[in-house]
């Protein structure tokens, strides 16, 4: 069966019923709703893309932060200032981006674990050299689901 023909159903709290993939006919009987697996995979790919963007933003931010700190040290030299410590833009932005990155990963992780069992995840991980949050993982997941 193709991914476009597979559906996952939702529980009362709008979470995915774990490890339960069915056809539209069966899924439509669920009063809580259902999601086409193809759409869910599109969402997972979007999470991967956004996660990569945030990782790049953090890398650039860390470079700029390091340059700023180096510049500050060179400018101030050994001068001791009595001004109260002011949180830097960089530390606040880093916290924000790290939180977003963490939330994206948690969403991805929870969705994958709702679709696949731990054994299936481990099997795929071994095949792709443990690159969990990747398009390669998604492709292997699709192969596995379509072969069932």
C-alpha positions in Angstrom: 0.0 0.0 0.0 1.3 3.5 -0.8 1.7 6.3 1.8 -1.0 8.3 0.1 -3.5 5.5 1.0 -2.4 5.2 4.6 -3.9 7.1 7.5 -3.3 7.6 11.2 -6.1 8.2 13.6 -6.3 10.7 16.4 -7.1 10.1 20.1 -9.5 12.4 22.0 -6.6 14.7 23.0 -5.6 15.2 19.3 -2.5 13.0 19.6 -1.7 10.3 17.1 -2.8 6.8 18.1 0.5 5.0 18.5 1.6 2.5 15.9 -1.8 2.3 14.3 -1.9 2.9 10.5 -5.0 2.1 8.5 -7.0 2.9 5.4 -9.2 5.9 4.9 -12.4 3.8 5.2 -11.4 2.6 8.7 -9.9 6.0 9.7 -13.0 7.9 8.7 -15.0 5.9 11.3 -13.0 7.5 14.0 -14.9 10.4 15.6 -11.7 12.1 16.7 -10.4 12.5 13.1 -7.5 11.2 11.0 -4.5 12.4 9.1 -3.2 11.1 5.8 0.3 9.7 6.4 1.5 11.5 3.2 0.6 14.8 4.8 2.2 13.9 8.1 5.4 13.0 6.3 5.3 16.4 4.6 5.1 18.0 8.0 8.1 15.9 9.2 10.1 17.1 6.2 9.1 20.7 7.1 10.3 20.1 10.7 13.7 18.8 9.3 14.0 21.8 7.0 13.2 24.3 9.8 15.5 22.5 12.2 18.4 22.9 9.7 17.7 26.6 9.3 17.7 27.2 13.0 21.0 25.2 13.4 22.6 27.5 10.7 21.2 30.6 12.5 22.7 29.4 15.8 26.1 28.7 14.1 26.1 32.3 12.6 25.0 33.7 15.9 27.7 31.9 17.8 30.4 33.3 15.4 29.1 36.8 15.7 28.9 36.4 19.5 32.5 35.2 19.7 33.6 38.2 17.5 31.7 40.6 19.7 33.2 39.1 22.9 36.7 39.3 21.5 36.1 42.9 20.4 34.8 43.8 23.9 37.9 42.3 25.6 40.2 44.2 23.2 38.3 47.4 23.7 38.1 47.3 27.4 41.5 45.7 28.0 42.0 45.6 31.8 39.5 48.3 32.6 37.1 47.3 35.3 33.6 48.7 34.9 31.2 49.2 37.8 28.1 49.2 35.5 25.7 46.4 36.3 25.8 43.4 34.0 23.5 43.7 31.0 22.3 40.6 29.2 23.6 40.6 25.7 21.5 40.3 22.6 23.5 37.2 21.7 22.7 35.3 24.9 19.0 36.0 24.6 18.9 35.2 20.9 20.8 32.0 21.5 18.3 30.9 24.2 15.4 31.7 21.9 16.8 29.8 19.0 17.9 26.8 21.1 14.4 26.6 22.5 12.9 26.6 19.0 15.4 24.0 17.9 14.6 21.8 20.9 10.8 22.1 20.3 11.2 21.2 16.6 13.2 18.1 17.6 10.7 17.1 20.2 7.8 17.4 17.7 9.7 15.3 15.2 10.7 12.7 17.7 7.2 12.3 19.1 5.7 12.0 15.7 8.2 9.4 14.5 7.7 7.4 17.7 3.9 7.5 17.2 4.2 6.1 13.7 7.0 3.5 14.2 7.9 1.1 17.0 11.3 1.5 18.8 12.5 -1.7 17.0 11.6 -0.2 13.6 13.3 3.0 14.4 16.5 1.2 15.5 16.5 -0.8 12.3 16.3 2.3 10.2 18.9 4.1 12.3 21.4 1.3 11.8 20.8 1.3 8.0 21.5 5.1 7.7 24.3 5.4 10.3 22.2 7.0 13.0 21.1 10.1 11.2 17.7 10.3 12.9 16.5 13.8 11.9 17.1 13.5 8.1 15.4 13.1 4.8 17.2 9.8 4.5 15.4 8.6 7.7 12.1 9.6 6.2 12.8 7.9 2.9 13.7 4.6 4.8 10.6 5.0 6.9 8.4 5.3 3.8 10.0 2.2 2.3 9.3 0.3 5.5 5.7 1.4 5.8 4.9 0.7 2.2 6.4 -2.8 2.5 4.1 -3.8 5.3 
